[in-house]
C-alpha cells in the first residue's frame, strides 16, 4: 500500500460556479489504477465526485480522462506509474519532488457535463456518424453472410480494435485549432470501411473525406492520438492510409493536401531534412530542382502564409535563414546516402514509414516543461475567462 494525492479538476453545474481543483488522499497498491483511486475518493470522501466507468478492464471505453495532462483510460493507468510521471514533470519544472499530486482532468476537445464526465455525443459520436460507419455493399445481399478471404481483412483489424473511448479526440491538436475537424477516432472508423473488401462505395467515401476542408488533410501528423490510444489503433496511421488511397485514386482536394504530402517526400528525398520554406510553393506548383513553375495560387498561398512565418520567427521556432526558400542545406554525403537507401528500400518493398523520433523521457519532460512555461507566459499576457472546457 502507498499513499497518493490526486488533484481532480471538478465542475458542478448545479452550483452555478466555475471549475475548481480539489485534492483527495488515497491509499492503494501502486499496481492498482487511477480509476481505483478516484472510486476510493468517491467512496470515502465525496459521493458527488462524478466519473464514468463500467468494465474497469480497458474494454468498454467509458473512463477516458487526462492524467498528468496525458489523455488515456483511468482504468488502464497504474497509479504508481502516474505518480512517477507526476514526479518527473515536477522535477523538470525545477519543483520539489515531494507530495506531488497526480493531476486528473476531464477529456479535452469536448464539453464537460460534470467533473470528469464529458459530453461524448456532441463531438465524438456526431463525428463518428459523419463518416457513415456501416458497410455500403452493392448488389443482392447474399443468402447468408458475405464471404471474404481472411487475409483481405488484416489491413483493417487495427482500426477494428477501437473501443470508442475518445482519448485520441481529447488529445488531438488539430481539433483544438479546428473543432470541426472530423478527428482521429471517426477517421480511423472511416478507414475500417474504406479498407473493407465488401464495401462498394470506397471511392465515394474517399472523395467525401478528401474534399471536406475538415477531413483527412486537416490532420497535422502530430502523433498525439497514437500516444493516447489505449488499444494501439494508431488513428494517425489510419488517416495516412486514407490519404494514400485518395492519392492512388487521383483525387484532387481543394487544399492541395495530397500535393503537400508529396512535397514533403520530395524535399526530404532531395535534401535529407525538411526545407520548410520550400513547402508552400512546392505544394501548389510542384517541381523541384530549378523546375519550379511559380503559379498564381502558389504565390497567393505564400503571401497568406507570411503571418505564420512571422509568428514562428518571433517565437524562435525557426531562424531567419530557414524562412528563406532554397537556403536550407543538404545533409552531408554519407547521411544523404542513408536517406536515399531508406527511400530505395521503401520503394522496393512498398512499405509505409512513420518515423517517430523521440528523445529519452527526461528530454521529453523538459520540452513539455518548456512549452508549459511558454503557454503560462502567453496566458498571463492575454488573460481569458476560464470555461468548463478549460
Ligand atoms: S496525428 Fe492528426 S489526428 Fe492524430 S492527434 Fe495529431 S492532428 Fe489529431
Ligand atoms: S482510436 Fe483509440 S483512443 Fe481513439 S477512440 Fe478508438 S480506442 Fe479510443
Ligand atoms: S472502465 Fe471500461 S475502459 Fe475503463
mmCIF file of C-alpha atoms and ligand atoms in Angstrom:
data_model
loop_
_atom_site.group_PDB
_atom_site.id
_atom_site.type_symbol
_atom_site.label_atom_id
_atom_site.label_comp_id
_atom_site.label_asym_id
_atom_site.label_seq_id
_atom_site.Cartn_x
_atom_site.Cartn_y
_atom_site.Cartn_z
ATOM 1 C CA UNK A 1 0.000 0.000 0.000
ATOM 2 C CA UNK A 2 1.119 3.526 -0.708
ATOM 3 C CA UNK A 3 -0.401 6.943 -0.182
ATOM 4 C CA UNK A 4 -1.153 9.249 -3.091
ATOM 5 C CA UNK A 5 -2.699 12.658 -3.549
ATOM 6 C CA UNK A 6 -4.991 13.005 -6.528
ATOM 7 C CA UNK A 7 -5.842 16.514 -7.671
ATOM 8 C CA UNK A 8 -9.109 16.486 -9.580
ATOM 9 C CA UNK A 9 -10.475 19.245 -11.780
ATOM 10 C CA UNK A 10 -14.096 19.465 -10.738
ATOM 11 C CA UNK A 11 -17.131 21.157 -12.224
ATOM 12 C CA UNK A 12 -20.522 21.115 -10.535
ATOM 13 C CA UNK A 13 -23.052 22.676 -12.933
ATOM 14 C CA UNK A 14 -25.762 22.819 -10.253
ATOM 15 C CA UNK A 15 -23.557 25.114 -8.114
ATOM 16 C CA UNK A 16 -23.505 27.858 -10.731
ATOM 17 C CA UNK A 17 -19.753 28.242 -10.090
ATOM 18 C CA UNK A 18 -16.877 27.674 -12.498
ATOM 19 C CA UNK A 19 -14.484 24.705 -12.378
ATOM 20 C CA UNK A 20 -12.165 24.276 -9.393
ATOM 21 C CA UNK A 21 -9.444 21.899 -8.172
ATOM 22 C CA UNK A 22 -9.881 19.533 -5.237
ATOM 23 C CA UNK A 23 -7.317 17.203 -3.699
ATOM 24 C CA UNK A 24 -8.056 13.795 -2.195
ATOM 25 C CA UNK A 25 -5.722 11.484 -0.272
ATOM 26 C CA UNK A 26 -5.988 7.836 -1.325
ATOM 27 C CA UNK A 27 -4.273 4.669 -0.191
ATOM 28 C CA UNK A 28 -3.696 1.962 -2.797
ATOM 29 C CA UNK A 29 -1.299 -0.643 -4.073
ATOM 30 C CA UNK A 30 0.812 1.024 -6.837
ATOM 31 C CA UNK A 31 -0.343 -1.636 -9.305
ATOM 32 C CA UNK A 32 -3.972 -0.533 -8.961
ATOM 33 C CA UNK A 33 -5.402 2.046 -11.297
ATOM 34 C CA UNK A 34 -6.034 5.772 -11.221
ATOM 35 C CA UNK A 35 -9.716 4.905 -11.620
ATOM 36 C CA UNK A 36 -9.470 2.786 -8.430
ATOM 37 C CA UNK A 37 -8.073 5.875 -6.697
ATOM 38 C CA UNK A 38 -10.975 8.012 -7.890
ATOM 39 C CA UNK A 39 -13.531 5.423 -6.813
ATOM 40 C CA UNK A 40 -11.900 5.241 -3.379
ATOM 41 C CA UNK A 41 -12.127 9.047 -3.027
ATOM 42 C CA UNK A 42 -15.756 8.915 -4.132
ATOM 43 C CA UNK A 43 -16.473 6.140 -1.639
ATOM 44 C CA UNK A 44 -14.627 7.607 1.351
ATOM 45 C CA UNK A 45 -14.701 11.395 0.868
ATOM 46 C CA UNK A 46 -17.274 12.714 -1.576
ATOM 47 C CA UNK A 47 -20.006 10.648 -3.191
ATOM 48 C CA UNK A 48 -20.783 13.514 -5.574
ATOM 49 C CA UNK A 49 -17.461 13.099 -7.438
ATOM 50 C CA UNK A 50 -18.583 12.188 -10.970
ATOM 51 C CA UNK A 51 -16.612 9.714 -13.093
ATOM 52 C CA UNK A 52 -17.878 7.464 -15.890
ATOM 53 C CA UNK A 53 -16.778 3.821 -15.799
ATOM 54 C CA UNK A 54 -18.039 0.306 -16.275
ATOM 55 C CA UNK A 55 -15.721 -2.612 -17.115
ATOM 56 C CA UNK A 56 -12.573 -1.412 -15.236
ATOM 57 C CA UNK A 57 -10.622 -3.553 -17.706
ATOM 58 C CA UNK A 58 -9.942 -1.295 -20.742
ATOM 59 C CA UNK A 59 -12.799 -2.823 -22.709
ATOM 60 C CA UNK A 60 -15.880 -0.582 -22.510
ATOM 61 C CA UNK A 61 -14.157 2.737 -23.305
ATOM 62 C CA UNK A 62 -16.051 4.679 -20.598
ATOM 63 C CA UNK A 63 -13.283 6.068 -18.403
ATOM 64 C CA UNK A 64 -11.389 8.408 -20.739
ATOM 65 C CA UNK A 65 -9.692 11.241 -18.839
ATOM 66 C CA UNK A 66 -6.486 13.251 -18.735
ATOM 67 C CA UNK A 67 -3.904 12.083 -16.230
ATOM 68 C CA UNK A 68 -0.960 14.443 -15.712
ATOM 69 C CA UNK A 69 -2.001 16.108 -18.968
ATOM 70 C CA UNK A 70 -1.946 12.858 -20.969
ATOM 71 C CA UNK A 71 -5.231 11.514 -22.365
ATOM 72 C CA UNK A 72 -5.943 7.837 -21.726
ATOM 73 C CA UNK A 73 -8.046 5.437 -19.694
ATOM 74 C CA UNK A 74 -8.253 5.765 -15.915
ATOM 75 C CA UNK A 75 -8.631 2.001 -15.523
ATOM 76 C CA UNK A 76 -5.561 1.205 -17.652
ATOM 77 C CA UNK A 77 -3.180 3.654 -15.951
ATOM 78 C CA UNK A 78 -1.488 2.300 -12.853
ATOM 79 C CA UNK A 79 -1.478 4.826 -10.042
ATOM 80 C CA UNK A 80 2.197 4.067 -9.256
ATOM 81 C CA UNK A 81 3.194 4.909 -12.845
ATOM 82 C CA UNK A 82 1.048 8.055 -12.798
ATOM 83 C CA UNK A 83 2.918 9.149 -9.664
ATOM 84 C CA UNK A 84 6.291 8.556 -11.350
ATOM 85 C CA UNK A 85 5.255 10.739 -14.280
ATOM 86 C CA UNK A 86 3.952 13.481 -11.970
ATOM 87 C CA UNK A 87 7.304 13.437 -10.092
ATOM 88 C CA UNK A 88 9.262 13.576 -13.363
ATOM 89 C CA UNK A 89 7.284 16.588 -14.582
ATOM 90 C CA UNK A 90 7.744 18.403 -11.268
ATOM 91 C CA UNK A 91 11.469 17.713 -11.395
ATOM 92 C CA UNK A 92 11.725 19.035 -14.979
ATOM 93 C CA UNK A 93 9.987 22.234 -13.817
ATOM 94 C CA UNK A 94 12.552 22.564 -11.008
ATOM 95 C CA UNK A 95 9.912 21.926 -8.321
ATOM 96 C CA UNK A 96 10.385 19.795 -5.193
ATOM 97 C CA UNK A 97 9.649 16.116 -5.834
ATOM 98 C CA UNK A 98 7.711 15.584 -2.643
ATOM 99 C CA UNK A 99 3.970 15.038 -2.251
ATOM 100 C CA UNK A 100 3.484 15.823 -5.929
ATOM 101 C CA UNK A 101 -0.217 15.331 -6.730
ATOM 102 C CA UNK A 102 -1.414 13.236 -9.658
ATOM 103 C CA UNK A 103 -3.420 15.683 -11.753
ATOM 104 C CA UNK A 104 -6.687 14.337 -13.196
ATOM 105 C CA UNK A 105 -8.865 16.304 -15.619
ATOM 106 C CA UNK A 106 -11.811 15.592 -17.910
ATOM 107 C CA UNK A 107 -11.019 14.851 -21.553
ATOM 108 C CA UNK A 108 -10.236 17.788 -23.803
ATOM 109 C CA UNK A 109 -11.962 18.950 -27.006
ATOM 110 C CA UNK A 110 -15.410 18.157 -25.622
ATOM 111 C CA UNK A 111 -17.785 19.932 -23.256
ATOM 112 C CA UNK A 112 -17.776 18.892 -19.599
ATOM 113 C CA UNK A 113 -21.076 17.745 -18.130
ATOM 114 C CA UNK A 114 -19.872 17.253 -14.561
ATOM 115 C CA UNK A 115 -16.409 16.682 -13.019
ATOM 116 C CA UNK A 116 -14.758 14.010 -15.216
ATOM 117 C CA UNK A 117 -17.861 13.222 -17.262
ATOM 118 C CA UNK A 118 -17.747 14.748 -20.740
ATOM 119 C CA UNK A 119 -20.375 15.103 -23.443
ATOM 120 C CA UNK A 120 -19.325 12.429 -25.941
ATOM 121 C CA UNK A 121 -22.426 12.948 -28.073
ATOM 122 C CA UNK A 122 -21.752 16.490 -29.279
ATOM 123 C CA UNK A 123 -18.240 15.766 -30.546
ATOM 124 C CA UNK A 124 -17.269 12.133 -30.653
ATOM 125 C CA UNK A 125 -20.492 10.392 -31.679
ATOM 126 C CA UNK A 126 -21.604 13.149 -34.057
ATOM 127 C CA UNK A 127 -18.299 12.822 -35.903
ATOM 128 C CA UNK A 128 -18.480 9.022 -35.939
ATOM 129 C CA UNK A 129 -21.903 9.231 -37.621
ATOM 130 C CA UNK A 130 -20.436 11.771 -40.091
ATOM 131 C CA UNK A 131 -18.315 9.042 -41.746
ATOM 132 C CA UNK A 132 -21.206 6.626 -42.415
ATOM 133 C CA UNK A 133 -19.914 3.944 -40.044
ATOM 134 C CA UNK A 134 -21.542 0.950 -41.682
ATOM 135 C CA UNK A 135 -20.958 -1.178 -44.769
ATOM 136 C CA UNK A 136 -22.329 0.012 -48.114
ATOM 137 C CA UNK A 137 -22.273 -3.110 -50.312
ATOM 138 C CA UNK A 138 -23.883 -3.161 -53.771
ATOM 139 C CA UNK A 139 -25.996 -5.848 -55.385
ATOM 140 C CA UNK A 140 -28.131 -8.552 -53.926
ATOM 141 C CA UNK A 141 -27.387 -9.383 -50.338
ATOM 142 C CA UNK A 142 -26.123 -12.970 -50.058
ATOM 143 C CA UNK A 143 -28.460 -15.537 -48.635
ATOM 144 C CA UNK A 144 -26.175 -15.974 -45.655
ATOM 145 C CA UNK A 145 -23.074 -13.880 -44.791
ATOM 146 C CA UNK A 146 -20.593 -12.159 -47.147
ATOM 147 C CA UNK A 147 -17.595 -14.447 -47.569
ATOM 148 C CA UNK A 148 -14.160 -12.784 -47.747
ATOM 149 C CA UNK A 149 -10.599 -14.091 -47.642
ATOM 150 C CA UNK A 150 -9.287 -13.744 -44.043
ATOM 151 C CA UNK A 151 -6.098 -12.095 -45.445
ATOM 152 C CA UNK A 152 -8.150 -9.321 -47.023
ATOM 153 C CA UNK A 153 -9.330 -8.228 -43.562
ATOM 154 C CA UNK A 154 -5.853 -7.993 -41.982
ATOM 155 C CA UNK A 155 -5.419 -4.406 -43.140
ATOM 156 C CA UNK A 156 -8.410 -3.204 -41.101
ATOM 157 C CA UNK A 157 -8.004 -5.261 -37.932
ATOM 158 C CA UNK A 158 -6.083 -2.437 -36.261
ATOM 159 C CA UNK A 159 -8.915 0.055 -36.823
ATOM 160 C CA UNK A 160 -11.440 -2.556 -35.672
ATOM 161 C CA UNK A 161 -9.774 -2.639 -32.218
ATOM 162 C CA UNK A 162 -11.207 0.802 -31.342
ATOM 163 C CA UNK A 163 -13.326 0.892 -28.165
ATOM 164 C CA UNK A 164 -14.631 4.457 -28.812
ATOM 165 C CA UNK A 165 -13.122 5.877 -25.643
ATOM 166 C CA UNK A 166 -12.395 9.293 -27.178
ATOM 167 C CA UNK A 167 -8.844 9.562 -25.756
ATOM 168 C CA UNK A 168 -7.484 10.344 -29.240
ATOM 169 C CA UNK A 169 -10.110 13.048 -29.727
ATOM 170 C CA UNK A 170 -9.174 14.513 -26.346
ATOM 171 C CA UNK A 171 -5.510 14.748 -27.311
ATOM 172 C CA UNK A 172 -5.907 15.914 -30.928
ATOM 173 C CA UNK A 173 -4.050 19.169 -31.544
ATOM 174 C CA UNK A 174 -5.783 19.832 -34.877
ATOM 175 C CA UNK A 175 -9.151 19.597 -33.210
ATOM 176 C CA UNK A 176 -8.088 22.228 -30.675
ATOM 177 C CA UNK A 177 -7.443 24.597 -33.578
ATOM 178 C CA UNK A 178 -10.372 23.412 -35.716
ATOM 179 C CA UNK A 179 -13.243 21.900 -33.684
ATOM 180 C CA UNK A 180 -14.906 20.915 -36.995
ATOM 181 C CA UNK A 181 -12.035 18.537 -37.865
ATOM 182 C CA UNK A 182 -13.594 15.106 -38.326
ATOM 183 C CA UNK A 183 -10.914 13.834 -35.979
ATOM 184 C CA UNK A 184 -8.835 10.735 -35.281
ATOM 185 C CA UNK A 185 -11.496 8.333 -33.969
ATOM 186 C CA UNK A 186 -14.005 8.985 -36.761
ATOM 187 C CA UNK A 187 -11.333 8.850 -39.475
ATOM 188 C CA UNK A 188 -9.983 5.584 -38.073
ATOM 189 C CA UNK A 189 -13.548 4.310 -38.279
ATOM 190 C CA UNK A 190 -13.771 5.586 -41.877
ATOM 191 C CA UNK A 191 -10.711 3.533 -42.829
ATOM 192 C CA UNK A 192 -12.318 0.482 -41.245
ATOM 193 C CA UNK A 193 -14.904 0.640 -44.106
ATOM 194 C CA UNK A 194 -12.684 2.049 -46.862
ATOM 195 C CA UNK A 195 -10.361 -0.924 -46.333
ATOM 196 C CA UNK A 196 -13.181 -3.468 -46.155
ATOM 197 C CA UNK A 197 -13.344 -5.567 -49.350
ATOM 198 C CA UNK A 198 -17.144 -5.875 -49.009
ATOM 199 C CA UNK A 199 -17.734 -2.111 -49.228
ATOM 200 C CA UNK A 200 -18.702 -0.846 -52.677
ATOM 201 C CA UNK A 201 -18.557 2.914 -52.074
ATOM 202 C CA UNK A 202 -14.872 3.293 -51.283
ATOM 203 C CA UNK A 203 -14.214 5.934 -53.949
ATOM 204 C CA UNK A 204 -17.254 7.997 -52.898
ATOM 205 C CA UNK A 205 -16.105 7.820 -49.279
ATOM 206 C CA UNK A 206 -12.599 8.957 -50.262
ATOM 207 C CA UNK A 207 -13.911 11.870 -52.358
ATOM 208 C CA UNK A 208 -16.075 12.950 -49.439
ATOM 209 C CA UNK A 209 -13.226 12.830 -46.881
ATOM 210 C CA UNK A 210 -10.664 14.477 -49.197
ATOM 211 C CA UNK A 211 -12.955 17.329 -50.254
ATOM 212 C CA UNK A 212 -14.140 18.182 -46.762
ATOM 213 C CA UNK A 213 -11.887 21.061 -45.568
ATOM 214 C CA UNK A 214 -12.052 19.437 -42.117
ATOM 215 C CA UNK A 215 -11.278 15.966 -43.478
ATOM 216 C CA UNK A 216 -8.203 13.826 -43.967
ATOM 217 C CA UNK A 217 -5.875 16.715 -44.849
ATOM 218 C CA UNK A 218 -6.705 18.598 -41.647
ATOM 219 C CA UNK A 219 -4.500 16.235 -39.588
ATOM 220 C CA UNK A 220 -1.098 17.745 -38.763
ATOM 221 C CA UNK A 221 0.617 14.382 -38.242
ATOM 222 C CA UNK A 222 1.480 15.213 -34.617
ATOM 223 C CA UNK A 223 1.312 11.631 -33.237
ATOM 224 C CA UNK A 224 -0.701 12.729 -30.160
ATOM 225 C CA UNK A 225 -3.534 10.314 -30.938
ATOM 226 C CA UNK A 226 -1.043 7.481 -31.413
ATOM 227 C CA UNK A 227 0.346 8.131 -27.916
ATOM 228 C CA UNK A 228 -3.112 8.447 -26.356
ATOM 229 C CA UNK A 229 -4.802 5.386 -27.841
ATOM 230 C CA UNK A 230 -5.018 2.562 -25.272
ATOM 231 C CA UNK A 231 -5.771 -0.070 -27.937
ATOM 232 C CA UNK A 232 -2.923 0.653 -30.391
ATOM 233 C CA UNK A 233 -5.336 1.694 -33.127
ATOM 234 C CA UNK A 234 -2.827 4.394 -34.150
ATOM 235 C CA UNK A 235 -5.555 6.631 -35.643
ATOM 236 C CA UNK A 236 -2.981 8.802 -37.412
ATOM 237 C CA UNK A 237 -1.778 5.758 -39.367
ATOM 238 C CA UNK A 238 -5.347 5.086 -40.478
ATOM 239 C CA UNK A 239 -5.618 8.693 -41.669
ATOM 240 C CA UNK A 240 -2.372 8.278 -43.624
ATOM 241 C CA UNK A 241 -3.843 5.136 -45.222
ATOM 242 C CA UNK A 242 -6.940 7.103 -46.244
ATOM 243 C CA UNK A 243 -4.691 9.771 -47.778
ATOM 244 C CA UNK A 244 -2.671 7.172 -49.635
ATOM 245 C CA UNK A 245 -5.811 5.571 -51.024
ATOM 246 C CA UNK A 246 -7.153 9.004 -52.058
ATOM 247 C CA UNK A 247 -3.828 9.737 -53.791
ATOM 248 C CA UNK A 248 -3.902 6.377 -55.582
ATOM 249 C CA UNK A 249 -7.398 7.204 -56.831
ATOM 250 C CA UNK A 250 -6.051 10.523 -58.192
ATOM 251 C CA UNK A 251 -8.479 12.505 -56.051
ATOM 252 C CA UNK A 252 -7.641 16.213 -56.104
ATOM 253 C CA UNK A 253 -8.579 18.065 -52.958
ATOM 254 C CA UNK A 254 -9.223 21.813 -52.595
ATOM 255 C CA UNK A 255 -6.381 22.289 -50.098
ATOM 256 C CA UNK A 256 -3.737 20.553 -52.260
ATOM 257 C CA UNK A 257 -3.304 18.215 -49.307
ATOM 258 C CA UNK A 258 -2.068 15.369 -51.470
ATOM 259 C CA UNK A 259 0.456 17.585 -53.282
ATOM 260 C CA UNK A 260 1.560 18.955 -49.900
ATOM 261 C CA UNK A 261 2.298 15.431 -48.754
ATOM 262 C CA UNK A 262 4.201 14.628 -51.944
ATOM 263 C CA UNK A 263 6.136 17.895 -51.424
ATOM 264 C CA UNK A 264 7.362 16.640 -48.012
ATOM 265 C CA UNK A 265 8.524 13.372 -49.542
ATOM 266 C CA UNK A 266 10.283 15.039 -52.478
ATOM 267 C CA UNK A 267 12.022 17.741 -50.441
ATOM 268 C CA UNK A 268 13.402 15.246 -47.923
ATOM 269 C CA UNK A 269 14.498 12.926 -50.734
ATOM 270 C CA UNK A 270 16.371 15.867 -52.241
ATOM 271 C CA UNK A 271 17.822 17.493 -49.104
ATOM 272 C CA UNK A 272 17.728 14.856 -46.372
ATOM 273 C CA UNK A 273 15.752 17.079 -43.987
ATOM 274 C CA UNK A 274 12.743 19.339 -44.485
ATOM 275 C CA UNK A 275 13.282 22.717 -46.147
ATOM 276 C CA UNK A 276 10.093 24.241 -44.748
ATOM 277 C CA UNK A 277 10.476 27.423 -46.758
ATOM 278 C CA UNK A 278 10.012 25.401 -49.963
ATOM 279 C CA UNK A 279 6.835 23.706 -48.782
ATOM 280 C CA UNK A 280 4.155 26.159 -49.852
ATOM 281 C CA UNK A 281 5.474 26.759 -53.376
ATOM 282 C CA UNK A 282 6.253 23.071 -53.853
ATOM 283 C CA UNK A 283 2.750 22.107 -52.682
ATOM 284 C CA UNK A 284 0.954 24.428 -55.120
ATOM 285 C CA UNK A 285 3.400 24.438 -58.074
ATOM 286 C CA UNK A 286 5.249 21.118 -57.809
ATOM 287 C CA UNK A 287 8.667 20.632 -59.455
ATOM 288 C CA UNK A 288 11.949 20.807 -57.541
ATOM 289 C CA UNK A 289 15.474 21.434 -58.817
ATOM 290 C CA UNK A 290 15.173 24.545 -60.958
ATOM 291 C CA UNK A 291 11.915 23.332 -62.459
ATOM 292 C CA UNK A 292 9.734 25.452 -60.198
ATOM 293 C CA UNK A 293 6.792 26.856 -62.037
ATOM 294 C CA UNK A 294 5.505 29.733 -59.898
ATOM 295 C CA UNK A 295 1.740 29.670 -60.095
ATOM 296 C CA UNK A 296 -0.802 32.305 -59.142
ATOM 297 C CA UNK A 297 -2.123 30.036 -56.425
ATOM 298 C CA UNK A 298 1.419 29.273 -55.192
ATOM 299 C CA UNK A 299 2.142 32.989 -54.806
ATOM 300 C CA UNK A 300 -1.195 33.703 -53.105
ATOM 301 C CA UNK A 301 -0.672 30.854 -50.644
ATOM 302 C CA UNK A 302 2.916 32.005 -49.977
ATOM 303 C CA UNK A 303 1.660 35.514 -49.137
ATOM 304 C CA UNK A 304 -1.111 34.031 -46.975
ATOM 305 C CA UNK A 305 1.476 32.026 -45.027
ATOM 306 C CA UNK A 306 3.527 35.141 -44.116
ATOM 307 C CA UNK A 307 1.776 35.764 -40.732
ATOM 308 C CA UNK A 308 2.547 32.146 -39.732
ATOM 309 C CA UNK A 309 6.188 32.569 -40.739
ATOM 310 C CA UNK A 310 6.461 35.848 -38.821
ATOM 311 C CA UNK A 311 4.891 34.216 -35.748
ATOM 312 C CA UNK A 312 7.361 31.303 -35.984
ATOM 313 C CA UNK A 313 10.275 33.744 -36.290
ATOM 314 C CA UNK A 314 9.063 35.720 -33.280
ATOM 315 C CA UNK A 315 8.714 32.586 -31.176
ATOM 316 C CA UNK A 316 12.149 31.437 -32.406
ATOM 317 C CA UNK A 317 10.681 28.205 -33.807
ATOM 318 C CA UNK A 318 12.664 28.915 -36.974
ATOM 319 C CA UNK A 319 15.772 31.038 -37.596
ATOM 320 C CA UNK A 320 15.752 33.802 -40.251
ATOM 321 C CA UNK A 321 17.796 31.689 -42.684
ATOM 322 C CA UNK A 322 15.302 28.828 -42.529
ATOM 323 C CA UNK A 323 12.499 31.154 -43.649
ATOM 324 C CA UNK A 324 14.226 31.920 -46.966
ATOM 325 C CA UNK A 325 13.440 29.341 -49.688
ATOM 326 C CA UNK A 326 16.405 27.431 -51.057
ATOM 327 C CA UNK A 327 18.901 28.339 -48.291
ATOM 328 C CA UNK A 328 18.359 25.089 -46.417
ATOM 329 C CA UNK A 329 21.484 22.874 -46.613
ATOM 330 C CA UNK A 330 21.582 19.325 -47.863
ATOM 331 C CA UNK A 331 22.769 16.698 -45.392
ATOM 332 C CA UNK A 332 26.454 15.769 -45.827
ATOM 333 C CA UNK A 333 27.306 12.921 -48.280
ATOM 334 C CA UNK A 334 27.114 9.822 -46.024
ATOM 335 C CA UNK A 335 23.907 10.913 -44.400
ATOM 336 C CA UNK A 336 22.317 11.616 -47.809
ATOM 337 C CA UNK A 337 23.296 8.094 -48.882
ATOM 338 C CA UNK A 338 21.439 6.737 -45.836
ATOM 339 C CA UNK A 339 18.344 8.776 -46.725
ATOM 340 C CA UNK A 340 18.454 7.510 -50.322
ATOM 341 C CA UNK A 341 18.801 3.933 -49.036
ATOM 342 C CA UNK A 342 15.616 4.385 -46.942
ATOM 343 C CA UNK A 343 13.696 5.677 -49.989
ATOM 344 C CA UNK A 344 15.017 2.842 -52.163
ATOM 345 C CA UNK A 345 14.044 0.253 -49.566
ATOM 346 C CA UNK A 346 10.552 1.753 -49.216
ATOM 347 C CA UNK A 347 10.045 1.778 -52.997
ATOM 348 C CA UNK A 348 11.278 -1.791 -53.452
ATOM 349 C CA UNK A 349 9.212 -3.164 -50.613
ATOM 350 C CA UNK A 350 6.169 -0.931 -50.976
ATOM 351 C CA UNK A 351 6.439 -0.114 -47.263
ATOM 352 C CA UNK A 352 4.888 2.673 -45.266
ATOM 353 C CA UNK A 353 7.135 4.524 -42.827
ATOM 354 C CA UNK A 354 6.180 6.539 -39.809
ATOM 355 C CA UNK A 355 9.397 7.926 -38.462
ATOM 356 C CA UNK A 356 8.731 8.585 -34.808
ATOM 357 C CA UNK A 357 11.688 10.483 -33.486
ATOM 358 C CA UNK A 358 11.844 10.766 -29.712
ATOM 359 C CA UNK A 359 14.465 11.775 -27.210
ATOM 360 C CA UNK A 360 14.727 9.981 -23.883
ATOM 361 C CA UNK A 361 11.877 10.543 -21.433
ATOM 362 C CA UNK A 362 13.812 13.111 -19.405
ATOM 363 C CA UNK A 363 14.354 15.226 -22.514
ATOM 364 C CA UNK A 364 10.668 14.936 -23.379
ATOM 365 C CA UNK A 365 9.621 16.106 -19.917
ATOM 366 C CA UNK A 366 11.988 19.094 -20.266
ATOM 367 C CA UNK A 367 10.477 20.006 -23.647
ATOM 368 C CA UNK A 368 6.963 19.732 -22.180
ATOM 369 C CA UNK A 369 8.004 21.867 -19.207
ATOM 370 C CA UNK A 370 9.453 24.499 -21.560
ATOM 371 C CA UNK A 371 6.195 24.507 -23.565
ATOM 372 C CA UNK A 372 4.161 24.786 -20.340
ATOM 373 C CA UNK A 373 6.272 27.818 -19.318
ATOM 374 C CA UNK A 374 5.707 29.430 -22.746
ATOM 375 C CA UNK A 375 1.947 28.773 -22.544
ATOM 376 C CA UNK A 376 1.794 30.170 -18.998
ATOM 377 C CA UNK A 377 3.648 33.314 -20.138
ATOM 378 C CA UNK A 378 1.200 33.726 -23.050
ATOM 379 C CA UNK A 379 -1.826 33.163 -20.798
ATOM 380 C CA UNK A 380 -0.533 35.880 -18.430
ATOM 381 C CA UNK A 381 -0.079 38.232 -21.373
ATOM 382 C CA UNK A 382 -3.646 37.614 -22.654
ATOM 383 C CA UNK A 383 -5.926 36.746 -19.707
ATOM 384 C CA UNK A 384 -9.079 34.881 -20.708
ATOM 385 C CA UNK A 385 -12.094 33.666 -18.805
ATOM 386 C CA UNK A 386 -11.928 30.056 -17.676
ATOM 387 C CA UNK A 387 -14.644 27.809 -19.048
ATOM 388 C CA UNK A 388 -15.628 24.280 -18.040
ATOM 389 C CA UNK A 389 -13.781 23.036 -21.117
ATOM 390 C CA UNK A 390 -10.549 24.542 -19.903
HETATM 391 S S1 LIG B 1 -1.944 12.967 -35.681
HETATM 392 FE FE1 LIG B 1 -3.629 14.085 -36.643
HETATM 393 S S2 LIG B 1 -5.497 13.137 -35.874
HETATM 394 FE FE2 LIG B 1 -3.804 12.469 -34.561
HETATM 395 S S3 LIG B 1 -3.813 13.919 -32.846
HETATM 396 FE FE3 LIG B 1 -2.366 14.733 -34.365
HETATM 397 S S4 LIG B 1 -3.580 16.101 -35.642
HETATM 398 FE FE4 LIG B 1 -5.041 14.844 -34.492
HETATM 399 S S1 LIG B 2 -8.872 5.147 -31.714
HETATM 400 FE FE1 LIG B 2 -8.059 4.522 -29.742
HETATM 401 S S2 LIG B 2 -8.131 6.383 -28.481
HETATM 402 FE FE2 LIG B 2 -9.431 6.737 -30.262
HETATM 403 S S3 LIG B 2 -11.475 6.192 -29.584
HETATM 404 FE FE3 LIG B 2 -10.595 4.357 -30.535
HETATM 405 S S4 LIG B 2 -9.636 3.234 -28.861
HETATM 406 FE FE4 LIG B 2 -10.033 5.278 -28.083
HETATM 407 S S1 LIG B 3 -13.937 1.358 -17.190
HETATM 408 FE FE1 LIG B 3 -14.162 0.377 -19.126
HETATM 409 S S2 LIG B 3 -12.475 1.121 -20.233
HETATM 410 FE FE2 LIG B 3 -12.123 1.910 -18.247
#
